[in-house]
Coordinates of C-alpha atoms in Angstrom, one line a residue:
X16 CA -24.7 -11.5 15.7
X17 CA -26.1 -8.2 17.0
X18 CA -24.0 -4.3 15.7
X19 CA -23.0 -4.9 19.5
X20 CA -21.2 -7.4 19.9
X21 CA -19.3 -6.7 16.8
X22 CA -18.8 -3.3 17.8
X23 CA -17.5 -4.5 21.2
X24 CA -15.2 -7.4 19.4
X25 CA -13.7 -4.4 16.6
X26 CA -13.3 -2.2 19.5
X27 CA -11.1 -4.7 22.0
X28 CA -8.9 -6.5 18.5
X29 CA -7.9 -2.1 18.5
X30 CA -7.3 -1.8 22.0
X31 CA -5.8 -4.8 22.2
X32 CA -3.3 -3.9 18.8
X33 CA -2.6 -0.1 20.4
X34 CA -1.6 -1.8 23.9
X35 CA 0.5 -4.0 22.2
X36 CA 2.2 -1.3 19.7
X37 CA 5.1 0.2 22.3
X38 CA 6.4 -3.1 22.8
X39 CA 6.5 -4.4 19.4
X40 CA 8.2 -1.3 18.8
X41 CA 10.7 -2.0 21.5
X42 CA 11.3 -5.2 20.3
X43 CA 11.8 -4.4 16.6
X44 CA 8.6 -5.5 15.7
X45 CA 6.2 -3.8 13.4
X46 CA 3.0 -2.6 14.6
X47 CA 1.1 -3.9 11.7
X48 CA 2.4 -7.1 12.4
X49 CA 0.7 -7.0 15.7
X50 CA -1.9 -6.1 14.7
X51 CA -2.6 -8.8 11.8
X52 CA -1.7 -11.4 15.1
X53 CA -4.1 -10.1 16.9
X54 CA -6.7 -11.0 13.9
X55 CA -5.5 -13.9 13.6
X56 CA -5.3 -15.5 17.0
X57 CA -8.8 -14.9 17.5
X58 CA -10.7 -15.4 14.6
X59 CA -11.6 -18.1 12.4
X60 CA -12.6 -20.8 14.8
X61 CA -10.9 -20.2 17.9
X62 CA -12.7 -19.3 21.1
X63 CA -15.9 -20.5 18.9
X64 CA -15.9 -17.5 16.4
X65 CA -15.5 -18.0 12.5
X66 CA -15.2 -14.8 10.5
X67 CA -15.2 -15.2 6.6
X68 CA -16.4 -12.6 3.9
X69 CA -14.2 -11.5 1.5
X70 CA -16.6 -9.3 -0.3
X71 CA -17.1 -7.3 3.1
X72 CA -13.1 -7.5 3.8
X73 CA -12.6 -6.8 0.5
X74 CA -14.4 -3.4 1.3
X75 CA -13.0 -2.8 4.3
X76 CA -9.5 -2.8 3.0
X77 CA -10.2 -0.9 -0.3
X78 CA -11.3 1.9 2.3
X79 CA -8.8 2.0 4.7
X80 CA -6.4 1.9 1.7
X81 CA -8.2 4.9 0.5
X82 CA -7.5 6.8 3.7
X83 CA -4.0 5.7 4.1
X84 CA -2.8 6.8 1.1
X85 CA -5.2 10.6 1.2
X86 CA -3.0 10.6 4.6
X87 CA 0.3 9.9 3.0
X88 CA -0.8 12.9 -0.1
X89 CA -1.4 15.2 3.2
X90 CA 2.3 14.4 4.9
X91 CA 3.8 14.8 2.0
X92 CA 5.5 18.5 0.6
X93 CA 5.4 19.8 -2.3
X94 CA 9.6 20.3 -2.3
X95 CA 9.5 16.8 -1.6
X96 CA 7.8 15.5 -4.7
X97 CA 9.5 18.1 -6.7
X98 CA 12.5 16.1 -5.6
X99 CA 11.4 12.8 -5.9
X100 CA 8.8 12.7 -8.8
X101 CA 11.1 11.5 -11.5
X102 CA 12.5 9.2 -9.9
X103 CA 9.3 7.9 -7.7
X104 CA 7.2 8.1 -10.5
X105 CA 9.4 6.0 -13.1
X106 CA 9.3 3.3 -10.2
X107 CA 5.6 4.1 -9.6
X108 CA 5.0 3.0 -13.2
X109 CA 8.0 1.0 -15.0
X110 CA 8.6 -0.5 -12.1
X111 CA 5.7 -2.0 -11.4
X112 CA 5.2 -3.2 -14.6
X113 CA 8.6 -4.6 -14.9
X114 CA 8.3 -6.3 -11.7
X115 CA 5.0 -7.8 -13.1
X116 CA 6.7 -9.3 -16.1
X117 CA 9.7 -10.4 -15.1
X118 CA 8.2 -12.2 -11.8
X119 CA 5.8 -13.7 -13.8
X120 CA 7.7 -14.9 -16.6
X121 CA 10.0 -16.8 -13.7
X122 CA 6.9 -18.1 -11.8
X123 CA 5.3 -19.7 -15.4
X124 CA 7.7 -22.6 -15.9
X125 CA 8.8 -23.3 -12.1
X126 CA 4.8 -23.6 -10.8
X127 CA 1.4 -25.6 -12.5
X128 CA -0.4 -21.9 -12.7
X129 CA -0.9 -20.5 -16.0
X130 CA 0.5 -17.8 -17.2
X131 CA -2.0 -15.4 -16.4
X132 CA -2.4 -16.3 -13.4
X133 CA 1.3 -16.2 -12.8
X134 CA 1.1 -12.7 -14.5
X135 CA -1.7 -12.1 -11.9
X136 CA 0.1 -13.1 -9.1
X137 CA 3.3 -10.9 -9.9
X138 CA 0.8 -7.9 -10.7
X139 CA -0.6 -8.2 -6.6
X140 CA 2.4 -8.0 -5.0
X141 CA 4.7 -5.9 -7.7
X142 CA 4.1 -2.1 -5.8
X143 CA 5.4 -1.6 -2.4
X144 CA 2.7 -0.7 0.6
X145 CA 2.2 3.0 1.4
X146 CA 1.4 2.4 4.9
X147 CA 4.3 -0.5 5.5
X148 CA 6.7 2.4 4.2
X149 CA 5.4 5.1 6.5
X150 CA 5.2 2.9 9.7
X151 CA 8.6 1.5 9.4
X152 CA 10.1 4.6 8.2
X153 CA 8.2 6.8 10.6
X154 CA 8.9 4.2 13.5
X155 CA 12.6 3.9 12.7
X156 CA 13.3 8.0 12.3
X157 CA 15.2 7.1 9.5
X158 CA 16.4 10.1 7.2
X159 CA 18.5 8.8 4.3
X160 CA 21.2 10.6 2.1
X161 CA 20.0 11.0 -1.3
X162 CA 17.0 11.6 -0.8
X163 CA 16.7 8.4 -1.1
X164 CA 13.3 7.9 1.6
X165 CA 11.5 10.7 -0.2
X166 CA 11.9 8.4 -3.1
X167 CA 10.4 5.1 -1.4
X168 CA 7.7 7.2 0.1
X169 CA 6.8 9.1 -3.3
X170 CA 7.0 5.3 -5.3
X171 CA 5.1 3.6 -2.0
X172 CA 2.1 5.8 -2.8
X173 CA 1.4 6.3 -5.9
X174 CA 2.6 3.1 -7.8
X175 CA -1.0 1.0 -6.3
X176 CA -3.3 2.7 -9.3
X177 CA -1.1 0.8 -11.7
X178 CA -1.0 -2.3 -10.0
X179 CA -4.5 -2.2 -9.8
X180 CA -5.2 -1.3 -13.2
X181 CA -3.1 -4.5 -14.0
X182 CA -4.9 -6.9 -11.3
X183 CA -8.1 -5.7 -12.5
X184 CA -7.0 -6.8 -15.9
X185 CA -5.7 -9.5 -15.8
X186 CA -8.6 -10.9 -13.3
X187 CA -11.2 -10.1 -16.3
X188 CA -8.6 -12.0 -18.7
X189 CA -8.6 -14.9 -15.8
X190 CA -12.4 -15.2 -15.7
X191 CA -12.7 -14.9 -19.7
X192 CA -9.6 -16.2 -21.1
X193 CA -11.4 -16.1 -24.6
X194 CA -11.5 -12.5 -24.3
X195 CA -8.5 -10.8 -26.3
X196 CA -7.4 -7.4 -24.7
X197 CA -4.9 -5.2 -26.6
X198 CA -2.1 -3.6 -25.3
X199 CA -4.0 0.0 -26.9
X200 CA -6.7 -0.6 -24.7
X201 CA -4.6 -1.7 -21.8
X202 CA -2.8 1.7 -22.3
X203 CA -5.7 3.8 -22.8
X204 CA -7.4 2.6 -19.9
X205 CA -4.6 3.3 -17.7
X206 CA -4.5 7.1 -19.3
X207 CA -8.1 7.9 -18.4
X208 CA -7.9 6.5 -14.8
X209 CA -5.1 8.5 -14.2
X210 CA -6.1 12.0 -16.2
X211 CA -9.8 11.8 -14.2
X212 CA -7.9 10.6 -10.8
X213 CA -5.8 13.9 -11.3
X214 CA -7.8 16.2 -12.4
X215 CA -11.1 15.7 -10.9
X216 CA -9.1 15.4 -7.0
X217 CA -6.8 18.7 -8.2
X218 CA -9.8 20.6 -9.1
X219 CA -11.8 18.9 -6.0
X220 CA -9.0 20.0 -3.5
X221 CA -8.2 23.4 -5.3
X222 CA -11.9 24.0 -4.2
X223 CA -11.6 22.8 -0.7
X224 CA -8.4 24.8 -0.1
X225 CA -9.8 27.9 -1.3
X226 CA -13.5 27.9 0.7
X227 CA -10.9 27.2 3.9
X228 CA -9.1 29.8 3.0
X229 CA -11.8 32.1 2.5
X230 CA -14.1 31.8 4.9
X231 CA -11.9 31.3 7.6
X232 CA -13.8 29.0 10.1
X233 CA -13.8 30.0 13.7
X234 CA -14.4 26.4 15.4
X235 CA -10.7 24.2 14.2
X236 CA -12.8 21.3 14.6
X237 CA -14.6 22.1 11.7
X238 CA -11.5 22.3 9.6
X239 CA -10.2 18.6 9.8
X240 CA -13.9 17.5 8.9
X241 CA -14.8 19.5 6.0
X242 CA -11.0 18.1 4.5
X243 CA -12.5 14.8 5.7
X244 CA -15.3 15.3 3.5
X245 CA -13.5 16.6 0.4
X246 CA -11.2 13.9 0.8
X247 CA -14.6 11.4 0.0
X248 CA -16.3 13.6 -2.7
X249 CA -12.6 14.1 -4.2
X250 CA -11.7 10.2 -4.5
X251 CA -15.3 8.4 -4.5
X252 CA -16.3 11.1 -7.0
X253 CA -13.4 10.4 -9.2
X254 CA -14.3 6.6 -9.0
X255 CA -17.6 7.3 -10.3
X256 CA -16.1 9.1 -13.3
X257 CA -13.9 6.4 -14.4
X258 CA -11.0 7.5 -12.7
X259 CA -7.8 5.8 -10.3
X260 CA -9.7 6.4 -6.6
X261 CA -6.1 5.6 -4.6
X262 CA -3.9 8.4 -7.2
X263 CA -7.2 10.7 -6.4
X264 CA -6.9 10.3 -2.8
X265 CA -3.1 10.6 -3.0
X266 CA -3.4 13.9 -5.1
X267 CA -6.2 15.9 -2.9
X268 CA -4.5 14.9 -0.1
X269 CA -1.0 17.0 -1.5
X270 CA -3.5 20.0 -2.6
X271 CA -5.0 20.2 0.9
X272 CA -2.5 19.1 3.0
X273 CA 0.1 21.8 1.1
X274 CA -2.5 24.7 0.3
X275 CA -4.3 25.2 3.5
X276 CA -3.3 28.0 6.0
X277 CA -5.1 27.7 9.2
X278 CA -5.8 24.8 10.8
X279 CA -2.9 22.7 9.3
X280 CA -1.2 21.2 12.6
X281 CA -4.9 20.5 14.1
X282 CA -5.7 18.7 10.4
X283 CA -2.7 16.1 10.3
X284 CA -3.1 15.0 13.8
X285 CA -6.6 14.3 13.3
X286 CA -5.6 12.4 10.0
X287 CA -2.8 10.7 11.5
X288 CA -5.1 9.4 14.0
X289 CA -8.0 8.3 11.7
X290 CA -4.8 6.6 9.5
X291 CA -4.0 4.6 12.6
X292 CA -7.5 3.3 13.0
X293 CA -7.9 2.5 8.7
X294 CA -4.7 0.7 9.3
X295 CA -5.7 -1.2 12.4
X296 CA -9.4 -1.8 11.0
X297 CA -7.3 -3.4 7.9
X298 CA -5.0 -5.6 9.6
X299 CA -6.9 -6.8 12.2
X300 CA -10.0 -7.6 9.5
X301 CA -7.1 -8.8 7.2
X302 CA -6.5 -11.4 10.0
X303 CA -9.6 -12.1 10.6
X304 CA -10.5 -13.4 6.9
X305 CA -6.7 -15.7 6.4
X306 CA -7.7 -19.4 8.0
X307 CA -4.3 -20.6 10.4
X308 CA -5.4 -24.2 9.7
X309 CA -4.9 -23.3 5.7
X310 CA -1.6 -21.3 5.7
X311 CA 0.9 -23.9 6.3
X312 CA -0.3 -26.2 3.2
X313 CA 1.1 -22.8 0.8
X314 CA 4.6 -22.0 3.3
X315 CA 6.6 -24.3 1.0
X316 CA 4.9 -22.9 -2.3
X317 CA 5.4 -19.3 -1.0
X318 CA 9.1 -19.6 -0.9
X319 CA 9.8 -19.2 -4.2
X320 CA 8.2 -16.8 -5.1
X321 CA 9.2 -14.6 -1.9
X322 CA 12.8 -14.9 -3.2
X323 CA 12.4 -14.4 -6.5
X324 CA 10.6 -11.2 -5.7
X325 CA 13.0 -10.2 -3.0
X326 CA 16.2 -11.4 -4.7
X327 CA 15.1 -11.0 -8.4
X328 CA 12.6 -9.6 -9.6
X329 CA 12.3 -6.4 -7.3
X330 CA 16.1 -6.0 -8.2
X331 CA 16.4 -6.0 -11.7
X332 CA 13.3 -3.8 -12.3
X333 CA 14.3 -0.9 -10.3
X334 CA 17.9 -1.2 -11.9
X335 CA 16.1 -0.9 -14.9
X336 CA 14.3 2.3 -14.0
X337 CA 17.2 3.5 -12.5
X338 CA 19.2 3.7 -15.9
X339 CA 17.9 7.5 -16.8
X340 CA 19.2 8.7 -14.0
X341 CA 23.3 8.4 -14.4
X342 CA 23.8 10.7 -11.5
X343 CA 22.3 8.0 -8.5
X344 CA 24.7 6.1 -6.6
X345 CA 24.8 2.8 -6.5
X346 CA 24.3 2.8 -2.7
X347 CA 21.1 4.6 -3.6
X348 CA 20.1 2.1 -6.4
X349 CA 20.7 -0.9 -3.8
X350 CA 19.1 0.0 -1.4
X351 CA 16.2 1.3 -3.2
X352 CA 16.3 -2.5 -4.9
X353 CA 16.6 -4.1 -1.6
X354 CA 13.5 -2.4 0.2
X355 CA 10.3 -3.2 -2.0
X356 CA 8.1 -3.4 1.4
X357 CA 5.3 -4.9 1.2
X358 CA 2.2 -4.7 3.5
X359 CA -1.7 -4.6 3.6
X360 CA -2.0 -3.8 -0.2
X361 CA -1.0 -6.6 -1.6
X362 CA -3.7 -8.7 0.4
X363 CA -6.2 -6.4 -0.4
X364 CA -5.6 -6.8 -4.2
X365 CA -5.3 -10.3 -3.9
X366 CA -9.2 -10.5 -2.8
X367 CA -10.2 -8.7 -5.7
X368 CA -9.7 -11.8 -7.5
X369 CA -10.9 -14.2 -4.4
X370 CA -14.2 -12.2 -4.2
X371 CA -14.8 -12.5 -8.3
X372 CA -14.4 -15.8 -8.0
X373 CA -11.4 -17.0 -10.4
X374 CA -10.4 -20.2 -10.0
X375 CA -7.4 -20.6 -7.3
X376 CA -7.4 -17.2 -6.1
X377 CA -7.8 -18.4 -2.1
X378 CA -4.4 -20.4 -2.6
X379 CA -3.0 -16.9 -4.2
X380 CA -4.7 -14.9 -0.8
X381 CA -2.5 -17.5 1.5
X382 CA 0.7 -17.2 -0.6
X383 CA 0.1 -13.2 -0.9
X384 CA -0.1 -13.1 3.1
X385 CA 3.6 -15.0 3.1
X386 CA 5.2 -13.2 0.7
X387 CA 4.1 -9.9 3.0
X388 CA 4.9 -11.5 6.2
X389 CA 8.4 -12.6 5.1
X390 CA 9.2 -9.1 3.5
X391 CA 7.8 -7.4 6.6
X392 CA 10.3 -9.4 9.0
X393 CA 13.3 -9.4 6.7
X394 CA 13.4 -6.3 4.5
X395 CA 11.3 -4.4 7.3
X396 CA 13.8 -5.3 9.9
X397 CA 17.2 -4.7 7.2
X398 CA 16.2 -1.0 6.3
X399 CA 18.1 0.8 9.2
X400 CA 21.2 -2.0 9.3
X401 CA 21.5 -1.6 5.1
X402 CA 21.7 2.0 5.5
X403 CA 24.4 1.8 7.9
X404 CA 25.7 -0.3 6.2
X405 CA 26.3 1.4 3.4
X406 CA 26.6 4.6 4.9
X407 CA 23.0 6.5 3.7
X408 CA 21.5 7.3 7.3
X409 CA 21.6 10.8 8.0

């Protein structure tokens, strides 16, 4: 197939998604949602055109992820995260962890996996999705008492470097289950990704903010490009040195997006916009790659572990985190246990295993894409009736 006629197919699946993104809107419906549809009503065999590479989707999704997230670091105010960083960041780390082993632990006796792979499972679906926060809560308006969506936004992106430190794990201890890990190196590992993703992106962005600042560039266009290009010497550079590429995008993005003085308003929009096509790019590929005549053989399998996630899991490890801080409500802590969105991420992660090849990891792709679809459609639709319900909408 020529660049063409996949140019021209990419280009009508967006077209298509952005048409279709005022009425899912009206109807309730969330724009990624529509946008996965879309993928998946036309790929994979229907109207005589299969699509299937998970390396390249793999790599599709890693980058859009990348952007997202740089995008969500550029939104977000410094007074935010100074209110939110304790809180956000216990979840961002405990809390994925926590969710890991307490949703693995119940999956080992109740399924034939093994525990790693149970442990591997929980580990791709224990953070909640950056960009399933932002759309719902951007979509909805919603501003929360508490600051209690500061706190989902701060936890929604930057908890993915842990997860992926841990799916990255524990898919070398799947494909080498011979191979003894400590928990020393676990934790070291962790450390360094997170001291080069920080430093090497703060330093990066320090950089970028001060030459705009400087030099003062006449044409505004220029602005939003340059960022755009600090953004990929800031994270991919980091990834080169060892460090977390998604907490490296996150942190340039605050630098920049906070420390720039011309050229700011001009520099979101243009990010906003290139988030929208990341996030339709990821869906709609995301689509693509996940077989309809495959998905209903893991519906019944994915039940379980949607509502132990949902009901369990997701619960108790954010009450956990939550016991520092005395002075939350426990509206606050409920709802914060209630809404552990999930979105794009967890797919992605779930074809890191799928394209190393351990054994089962399609099945895990399929039950991955339910567990996001049900906790798009229920806890994407409960956020705004659970905060009136209990009385947090501002």
């Amino acid at each position: 197939m020529s660049y063409e006629v996949i140019l021209l197919g990419v280009a009508a699946l967006i077209a298509v998604g952005i048409l279709l993104h005022h009425p899912s809107k009206t109807l309730g419906i969330p724009s990624l949602l529509i946008f996965m549809g879309v993928g998946l009503s036309l790929g994979n065999g229907e109207f005589s055109f299969v699509y299937d590479n998970l390396l390249v989707t793999s790599t599709v999704g890693a980058v859009a992820l990348n952007i997202i997230v740089f995008v969500g670091g550029i939104n977000t105010s410094t007074d935010s995260i100074k209110l939110a960083y304790k809180e956000g960041g216990v979840l961002a780390t405990f809390g994925v962890f926590f969710t890991t082993v307490i949703l693995g632990g119940l999956l080992y006796p109740l399924t034939d996996w093994s525990l790693v792979i149970c442990l591997l499972f929980a580990a791709i679906v224990s953070s909640t999705d950056a960009a399933a926060v932002f759309s719902i809560l951007e979509s909805k308006k919603l501003k929360l008492k508490e600051k209690t969506d500061t706190v989902l936004e701060f936890e929604s992106a930057t908890n993915d470097p842990v997860a992926l430190v841990m799916v990255m794990i524990l898919t070398g201890i799947a494909l080498a289950p011979g191979k003894a890990i400590s928990a020393w190196e676990i934790g070291q590992m962790l450390a360094l990704q997170i001291a080069l993703g920080i430093g090497i992106a703060f330093v990066v962005g320090q950089l970028a903010v001060a030459a705009l600042n400087s030099i003062q560039l006449q044409e505004y266009g220029l602005i939003p490009v340059f960022v755009l290009a600090s953004f990929i010497i800031a994270a991919y550079g980091s990834d080169l040195a060892g460090g977390n590429i998604l907490i490296a995008s996150y942190v340039c993005g605050v630098v920049i997006g906070n420390g720039i003085k011309r050229g700011g308003e001009i520099t979101k929009h243009f990010f906003n916009s290139i988030s929208w096509l990341a996030q339709s790019l990821m869906f709609i590929i995301l689509g693509l790659q996940i077989f309809p005549q495959t998905l209903f053989s893991v519906f019944a399998l994915s039940l379980i572990p949607a509502a132990l996630l949902m009901f369990v899991a997701r619960p108790l490890a954010v009450q956990l985190c939550y016991l520092p801080f005395i002075k939350a409500s426990w509206k606050k802590r409920l709802f914060i246990s209630s809404i552990g969105l999930k979105g794009a991420t967890p797919i992605v992660f779930s074809l890191i295993p799928a394209a190393a090849g351990v054994e089962g990891a399609i099945e895990l792709v399929h039950v991955v894409f339910f567990i996001v679809l049900f906790s798009i459609v229920l806890q994407g639709t409960a956020i705004e009736p659970l905060a009136k319900k209990l009385k947090l909408n501002i």
